[in-house]
Coordinates of C-alpha atoms and ligand atoms in Angstrom, one line a residue:
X682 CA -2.8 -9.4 -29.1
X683 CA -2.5 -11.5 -25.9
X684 CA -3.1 -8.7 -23.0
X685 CA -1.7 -9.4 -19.7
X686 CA -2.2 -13.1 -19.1
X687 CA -0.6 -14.6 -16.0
X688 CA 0.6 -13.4 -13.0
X689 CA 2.1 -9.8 -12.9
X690 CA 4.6 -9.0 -10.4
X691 CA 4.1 -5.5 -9.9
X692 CA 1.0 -2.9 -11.4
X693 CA 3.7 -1.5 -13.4
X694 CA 3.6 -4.5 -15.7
X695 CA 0.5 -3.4 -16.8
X696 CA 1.8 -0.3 -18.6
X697 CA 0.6 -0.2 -22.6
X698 CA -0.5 -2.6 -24.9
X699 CA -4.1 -0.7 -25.0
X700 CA -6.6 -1.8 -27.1
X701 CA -8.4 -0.3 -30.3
X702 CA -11.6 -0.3 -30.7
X703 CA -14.5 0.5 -33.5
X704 CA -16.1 3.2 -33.3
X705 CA -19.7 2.1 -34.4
X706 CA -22.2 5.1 -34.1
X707 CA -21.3 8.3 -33.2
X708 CA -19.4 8.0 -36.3
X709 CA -22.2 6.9 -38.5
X710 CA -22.3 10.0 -40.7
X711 CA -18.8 10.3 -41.5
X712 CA -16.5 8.8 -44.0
X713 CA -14.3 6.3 -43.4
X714 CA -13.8 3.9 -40.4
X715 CA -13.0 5.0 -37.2
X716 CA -11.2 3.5 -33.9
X717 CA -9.9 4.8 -30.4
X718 CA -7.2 3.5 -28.8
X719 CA -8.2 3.8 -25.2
X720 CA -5.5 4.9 -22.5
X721 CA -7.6 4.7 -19.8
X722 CA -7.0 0.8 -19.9
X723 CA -3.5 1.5 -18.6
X724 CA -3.1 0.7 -14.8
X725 CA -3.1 4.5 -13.9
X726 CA -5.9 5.1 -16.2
X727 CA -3.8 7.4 -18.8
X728 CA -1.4 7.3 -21.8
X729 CA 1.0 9.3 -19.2
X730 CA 1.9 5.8 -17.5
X731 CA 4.3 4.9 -20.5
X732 CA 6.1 8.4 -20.4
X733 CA 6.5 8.5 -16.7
X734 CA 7.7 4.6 -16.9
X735 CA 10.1 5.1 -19.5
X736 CA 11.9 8.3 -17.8
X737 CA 12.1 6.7 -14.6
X738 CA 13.7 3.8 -15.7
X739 CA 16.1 5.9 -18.0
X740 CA 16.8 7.9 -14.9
X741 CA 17.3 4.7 -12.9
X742 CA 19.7 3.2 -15.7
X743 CA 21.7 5.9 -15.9
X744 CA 22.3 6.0 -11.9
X745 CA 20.8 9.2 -11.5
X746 CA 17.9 7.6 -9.7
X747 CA 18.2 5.6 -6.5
X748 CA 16.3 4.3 -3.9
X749 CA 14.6 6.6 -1.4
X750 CA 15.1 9.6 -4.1
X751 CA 12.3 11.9 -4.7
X752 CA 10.9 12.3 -8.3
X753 CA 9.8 16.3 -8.7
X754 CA 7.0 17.2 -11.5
X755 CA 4.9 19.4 -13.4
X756 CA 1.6 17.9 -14.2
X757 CA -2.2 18.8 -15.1
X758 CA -2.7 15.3 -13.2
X759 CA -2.2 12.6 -15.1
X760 CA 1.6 12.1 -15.1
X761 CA 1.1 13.2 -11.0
X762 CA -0.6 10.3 -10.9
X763 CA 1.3 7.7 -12.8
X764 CA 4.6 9.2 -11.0
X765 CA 2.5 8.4 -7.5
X766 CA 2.2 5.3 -8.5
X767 CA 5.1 4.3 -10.1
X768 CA 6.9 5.7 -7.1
X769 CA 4.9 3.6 -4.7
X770 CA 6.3 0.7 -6.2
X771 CA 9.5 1.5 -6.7
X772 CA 10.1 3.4 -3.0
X773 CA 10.5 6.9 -4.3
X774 CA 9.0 9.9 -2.6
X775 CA 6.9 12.3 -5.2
X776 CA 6.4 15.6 -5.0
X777 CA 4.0 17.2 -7.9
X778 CA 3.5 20.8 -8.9
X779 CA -0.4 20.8 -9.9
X780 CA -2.1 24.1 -11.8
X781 CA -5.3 25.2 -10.4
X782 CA -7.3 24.2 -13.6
X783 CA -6.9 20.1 -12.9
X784 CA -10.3 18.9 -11.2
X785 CA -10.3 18.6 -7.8
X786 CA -10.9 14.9 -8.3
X787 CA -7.3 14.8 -9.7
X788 CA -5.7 16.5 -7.4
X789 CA -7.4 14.3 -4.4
X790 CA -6.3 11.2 -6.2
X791 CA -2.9 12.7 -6.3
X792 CA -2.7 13.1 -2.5
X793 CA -4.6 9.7 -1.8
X794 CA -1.4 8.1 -3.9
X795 CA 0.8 9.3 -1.5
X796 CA 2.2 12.5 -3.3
X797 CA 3.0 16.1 -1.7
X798 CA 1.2 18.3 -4.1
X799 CA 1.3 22.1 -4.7
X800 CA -1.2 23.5 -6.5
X801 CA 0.1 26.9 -8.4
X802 CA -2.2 29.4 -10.7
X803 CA -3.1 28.0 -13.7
X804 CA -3.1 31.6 -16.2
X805 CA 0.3 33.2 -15.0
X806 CA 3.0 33.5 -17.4
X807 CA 5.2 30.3 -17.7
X808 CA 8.5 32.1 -16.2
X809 CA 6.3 33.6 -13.5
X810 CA 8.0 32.2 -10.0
X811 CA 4.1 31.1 -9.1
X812 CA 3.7 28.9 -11.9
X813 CA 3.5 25.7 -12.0
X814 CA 7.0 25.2 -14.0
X815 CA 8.5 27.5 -11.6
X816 CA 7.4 26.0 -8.3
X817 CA 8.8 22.6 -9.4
X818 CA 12.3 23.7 -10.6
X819 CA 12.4 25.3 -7.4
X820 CA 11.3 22.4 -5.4
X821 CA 13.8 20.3 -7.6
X822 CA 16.5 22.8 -6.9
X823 CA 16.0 22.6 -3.0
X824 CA 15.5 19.1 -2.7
X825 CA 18.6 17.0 -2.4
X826 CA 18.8 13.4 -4.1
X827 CA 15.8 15.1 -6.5
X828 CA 14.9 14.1 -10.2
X829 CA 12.6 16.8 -12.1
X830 CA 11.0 14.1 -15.1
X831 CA 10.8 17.9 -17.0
X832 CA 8.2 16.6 -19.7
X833 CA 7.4 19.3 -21.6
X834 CA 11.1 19.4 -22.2
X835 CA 12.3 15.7 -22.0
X836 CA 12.9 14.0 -25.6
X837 CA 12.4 10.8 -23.9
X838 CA 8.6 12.1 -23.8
X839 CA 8.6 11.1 -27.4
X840 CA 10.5 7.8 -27.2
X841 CA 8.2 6.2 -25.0
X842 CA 5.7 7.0 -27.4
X843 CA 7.9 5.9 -30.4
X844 CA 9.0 2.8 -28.5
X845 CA 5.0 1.9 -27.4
X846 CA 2.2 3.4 -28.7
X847 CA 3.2 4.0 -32.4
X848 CA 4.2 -0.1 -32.7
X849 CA 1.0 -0.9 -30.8
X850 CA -0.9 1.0 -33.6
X851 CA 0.8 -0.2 -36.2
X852 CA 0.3 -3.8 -34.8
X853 CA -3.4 -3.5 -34.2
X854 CA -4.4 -1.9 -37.3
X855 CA -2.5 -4.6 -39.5
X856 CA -0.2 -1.1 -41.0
X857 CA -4.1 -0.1 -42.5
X858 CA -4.1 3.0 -40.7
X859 CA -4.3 6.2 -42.6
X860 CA -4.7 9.0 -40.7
X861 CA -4.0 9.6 -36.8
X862 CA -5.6 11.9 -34.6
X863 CA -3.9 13.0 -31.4
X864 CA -4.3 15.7 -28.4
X865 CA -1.2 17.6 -28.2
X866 CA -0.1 19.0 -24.6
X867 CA 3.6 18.9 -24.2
X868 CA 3.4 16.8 -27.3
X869 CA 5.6 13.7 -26.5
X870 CA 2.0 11.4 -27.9
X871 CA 1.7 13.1 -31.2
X872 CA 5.3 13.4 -31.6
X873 CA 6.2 9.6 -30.9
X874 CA 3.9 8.0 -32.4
X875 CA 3.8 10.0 -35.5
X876 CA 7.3 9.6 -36.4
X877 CA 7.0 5.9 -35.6
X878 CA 3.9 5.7 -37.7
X879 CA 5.4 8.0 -40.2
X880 CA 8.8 5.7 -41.1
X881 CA 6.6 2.8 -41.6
X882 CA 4.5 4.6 -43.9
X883 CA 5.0 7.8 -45.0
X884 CA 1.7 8.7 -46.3
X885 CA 0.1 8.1 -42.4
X886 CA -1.8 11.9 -41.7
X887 CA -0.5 12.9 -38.3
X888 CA -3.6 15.7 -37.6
X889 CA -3.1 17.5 -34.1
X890 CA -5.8 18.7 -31.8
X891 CA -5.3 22.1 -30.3
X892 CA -7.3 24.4 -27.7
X893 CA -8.7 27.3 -28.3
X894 CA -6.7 29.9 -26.1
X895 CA -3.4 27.6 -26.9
X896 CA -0.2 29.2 -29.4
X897 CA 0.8 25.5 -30.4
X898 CA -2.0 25.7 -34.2
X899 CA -0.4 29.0 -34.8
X900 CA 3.4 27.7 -33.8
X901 CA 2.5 25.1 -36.1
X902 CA 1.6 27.5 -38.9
X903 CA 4.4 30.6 -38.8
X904 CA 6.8 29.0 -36.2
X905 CA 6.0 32.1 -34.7
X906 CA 4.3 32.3 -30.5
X907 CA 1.6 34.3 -30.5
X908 CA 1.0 35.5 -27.4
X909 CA -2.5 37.1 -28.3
X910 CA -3.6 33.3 -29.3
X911 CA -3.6 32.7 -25.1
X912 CA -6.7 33.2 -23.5
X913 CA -8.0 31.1 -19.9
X914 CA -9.8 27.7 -21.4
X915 CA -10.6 24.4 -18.8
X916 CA -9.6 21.5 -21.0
X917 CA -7.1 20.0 -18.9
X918 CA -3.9 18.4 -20.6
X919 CA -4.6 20.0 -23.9
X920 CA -2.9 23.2 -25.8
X921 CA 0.0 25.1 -24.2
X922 CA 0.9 29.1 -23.6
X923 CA 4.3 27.8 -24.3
X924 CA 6.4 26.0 -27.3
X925 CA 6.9 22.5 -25.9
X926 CA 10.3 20.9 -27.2
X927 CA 9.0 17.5 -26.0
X928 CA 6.7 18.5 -29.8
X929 CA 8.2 17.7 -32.9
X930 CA 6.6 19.8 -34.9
X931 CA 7.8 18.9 -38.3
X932 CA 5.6 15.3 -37.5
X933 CA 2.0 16.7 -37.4
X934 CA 0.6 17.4 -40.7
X935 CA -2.3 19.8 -39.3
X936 CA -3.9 21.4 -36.4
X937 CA -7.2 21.8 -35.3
X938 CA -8.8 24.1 -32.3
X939 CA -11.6 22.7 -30.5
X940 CA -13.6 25.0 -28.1
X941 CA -14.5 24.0 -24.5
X942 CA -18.2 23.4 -24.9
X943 CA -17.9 21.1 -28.3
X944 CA -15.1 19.0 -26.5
X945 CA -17.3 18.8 -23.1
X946 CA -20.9 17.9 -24.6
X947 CA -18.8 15.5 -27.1
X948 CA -17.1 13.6 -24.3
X949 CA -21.2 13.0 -23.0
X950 CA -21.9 12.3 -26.5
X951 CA -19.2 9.3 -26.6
X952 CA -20.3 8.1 -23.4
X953 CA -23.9 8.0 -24.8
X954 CA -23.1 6.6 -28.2
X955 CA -20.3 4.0 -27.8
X956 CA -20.8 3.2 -24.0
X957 CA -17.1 4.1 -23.1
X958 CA -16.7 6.6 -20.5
X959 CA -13.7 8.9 -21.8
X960 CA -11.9 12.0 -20.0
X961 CA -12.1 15.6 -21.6
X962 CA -9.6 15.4 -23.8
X963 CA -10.9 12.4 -25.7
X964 CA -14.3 14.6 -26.5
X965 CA -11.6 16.6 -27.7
X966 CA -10.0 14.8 -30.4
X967 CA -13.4 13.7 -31.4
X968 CA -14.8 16.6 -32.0
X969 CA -11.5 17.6 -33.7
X970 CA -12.4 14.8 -36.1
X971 CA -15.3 15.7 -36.8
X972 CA -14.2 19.2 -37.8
X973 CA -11.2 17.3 -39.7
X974 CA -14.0 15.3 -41.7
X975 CA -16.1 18.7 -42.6
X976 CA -12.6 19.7 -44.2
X977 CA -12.7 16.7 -46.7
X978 CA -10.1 15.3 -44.9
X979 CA -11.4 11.3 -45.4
X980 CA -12.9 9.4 -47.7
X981 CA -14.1 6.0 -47.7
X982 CA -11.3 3.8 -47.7
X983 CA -9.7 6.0 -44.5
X984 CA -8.4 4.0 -41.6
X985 CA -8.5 6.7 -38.7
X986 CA -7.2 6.0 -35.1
X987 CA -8.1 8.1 -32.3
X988 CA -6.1 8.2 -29.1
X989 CA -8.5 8.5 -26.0
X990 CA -5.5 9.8 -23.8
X991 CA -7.8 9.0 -19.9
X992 CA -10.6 7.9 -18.2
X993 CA -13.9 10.3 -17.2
X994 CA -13.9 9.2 -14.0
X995 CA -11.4 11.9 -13.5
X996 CA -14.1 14.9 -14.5
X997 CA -16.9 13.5 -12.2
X998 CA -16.7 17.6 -10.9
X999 CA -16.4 18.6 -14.6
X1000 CA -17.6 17.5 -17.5
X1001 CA -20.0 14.7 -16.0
X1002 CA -21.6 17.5 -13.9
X1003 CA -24.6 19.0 -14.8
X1004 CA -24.3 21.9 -12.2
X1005 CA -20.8 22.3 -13.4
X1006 CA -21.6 22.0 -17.3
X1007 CA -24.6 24.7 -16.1
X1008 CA -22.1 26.9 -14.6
X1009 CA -20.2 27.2 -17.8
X1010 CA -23.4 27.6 -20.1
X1011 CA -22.7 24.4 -21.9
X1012 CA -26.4 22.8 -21.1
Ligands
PMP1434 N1 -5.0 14.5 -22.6 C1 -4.8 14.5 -21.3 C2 -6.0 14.3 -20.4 C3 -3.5 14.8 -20.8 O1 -3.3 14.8 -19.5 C4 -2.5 15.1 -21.8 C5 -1.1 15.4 -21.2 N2 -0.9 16.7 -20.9 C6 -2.8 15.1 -23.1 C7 -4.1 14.7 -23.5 C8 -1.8 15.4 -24.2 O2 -0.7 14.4 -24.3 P1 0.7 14.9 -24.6 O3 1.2 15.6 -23.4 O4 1.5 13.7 -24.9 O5 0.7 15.8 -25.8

């Protein structure tokens, strides 16, 4: 794959076309061969840059969207910031609805990009009027010329992930991979590229990663919502007290729940290991892998990809503090 040779026009050409790469030692003891596609190489440093993209120019092509307009979100962060950005560009203003469990480090990157940010309680009911939902269907609702991007609810969530990621993968691993593991927050990642993955070859594992404190394992299970499966947890991005419809559930094969301490002192572990500096969520799905490999889940001759969804510079105040990681009991 040829990345980005030439002259860009804008920072927006820069959207996808990640790369892979081996896992060489953290995975040593586990079967099968392991590689992590790293979303952190996107220009605004998350998978979220090809979702936020793709909606804006659907919203654009369809006339909804037009100069001077302001784009209205919900976001743990990273689609704040690839809607700051991409609004930069494309003259839009951005106002971004922010829970109180994203990293400060987030939320000042946010504001540096330009965006009017509210930050709303992170564990309040999703229907209550201070939530983060809430506060930007309101904000939507009073702002004229608005467009709420809505992606726990948007199907185009998935497309972007069907049109981008899953063809990347399928690309870059020459159609060898076997299974896929994938963080699932509002879902649109694991749901995209799954099904694309999926229709090329059926047998591809699609194996979720879940929170601990999050109904989405459960959902998965009984298609029932378990309210007493939510309980307050600091992995940002990951898990849901809500059934996303941006998740197609029917695509995942499995879920696994991953505590905050294993998916903090894993994140450290990867840094430590492979020398690549990943967000929260990527400790995350590696620990999840782990666990998934315990089951029996690989053999020898499996082909797993990873997605890395950001970068760790964004949980400097997090995970990559020892006074923080202290604080929680983790070290
Ligand atoms: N990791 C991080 C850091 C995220 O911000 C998100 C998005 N909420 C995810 C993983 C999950 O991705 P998705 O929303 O596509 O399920």
């Amino acid at each position: 794959m040829v990345r980005h040779q030439g002259i860009n026009n804008t920072i927006l050409e820069l959207v996808g076309e990640t790369p892979l790469v081996k896992l060489q030692k953290i995975t040593k003891n586990l079967k099968g061969s392991y590689y992590a596609k790293l979303e952190a190489f996107n220009p605004g440093h998350s998978a979220k840059d090809r979702i936020a993209l793709h909606i804006v120019e659907n919203a654009e092509k369809k006339g909804i969207l037009k100069k001077g307009a302001t784009i209205v979100e919900t976001t743990s962060g990273n689609t704040g910031f690839s809607l700051a950005m991409i609004s930069i560009v494309k003259g839009y203003k951005c106002i971004l609805a922010v829970s109180d469990k994203s990293s400060q480090d987030k939320i000042d990157m946010l504001k540096s990009m330009g965006a009017e940010v509210h930050v709303c309680p992170a564990n309040v009911a999703p229907n209550d009027p201070r939530s983060y939902y809430e506060v930007a269907k309101t904000i939507h609702r009073k702002t004229k010329n608005s467009v709420y991007i809505n992606q726990y609810f948007n199907e185009l969530n998935i497309e972007a992930h069907y049109r981008t990621t899953g063809p990347e993968i399928w690309k870059q691993t020459e159609g060898k991979i076997t299974h896929l593991v994938v963080a699932s927050g509002t879902g649109g990642t694991i749901s995209g590229t799954g099904k694309y993955l999926k229709e090329q070859n059926k047998n591809v594992k699609i194996l979720g990663v879940d929170a601990v404190g999050s109904v989405l394992k459960k959902y998965h299970e009984t298609r029932e919502f378990d309210e007493k499966e939510i309980s307050p947890y600091k992995i940002e991005g990951l898990g849901k007290n809500l059934i996303p419809t941006a998740t197609d559930f029917d695509v995942i094969d499995i879920y696994e729940k991953v505590t905050d301490k294993e998916a903090a002192l894993k994140s450290r572990e990867i840094v430590k290991t492979e020398g690549i500096f990943p967000g929260y969520t990527s400790g995350a799905v590696m620990q999840a892998t782990e666990q998934y490999e315990k089951l029996g889940m690989f053999d020898e001759n499996s082909f797993v990809v990873l997605i890395f969804p950001d970068h760790g510079s964004r949980y400097m105040n997090k995970i990559y503090s020892d006074s923080w990681m202290k604080e929680q009991g983790f070290i």
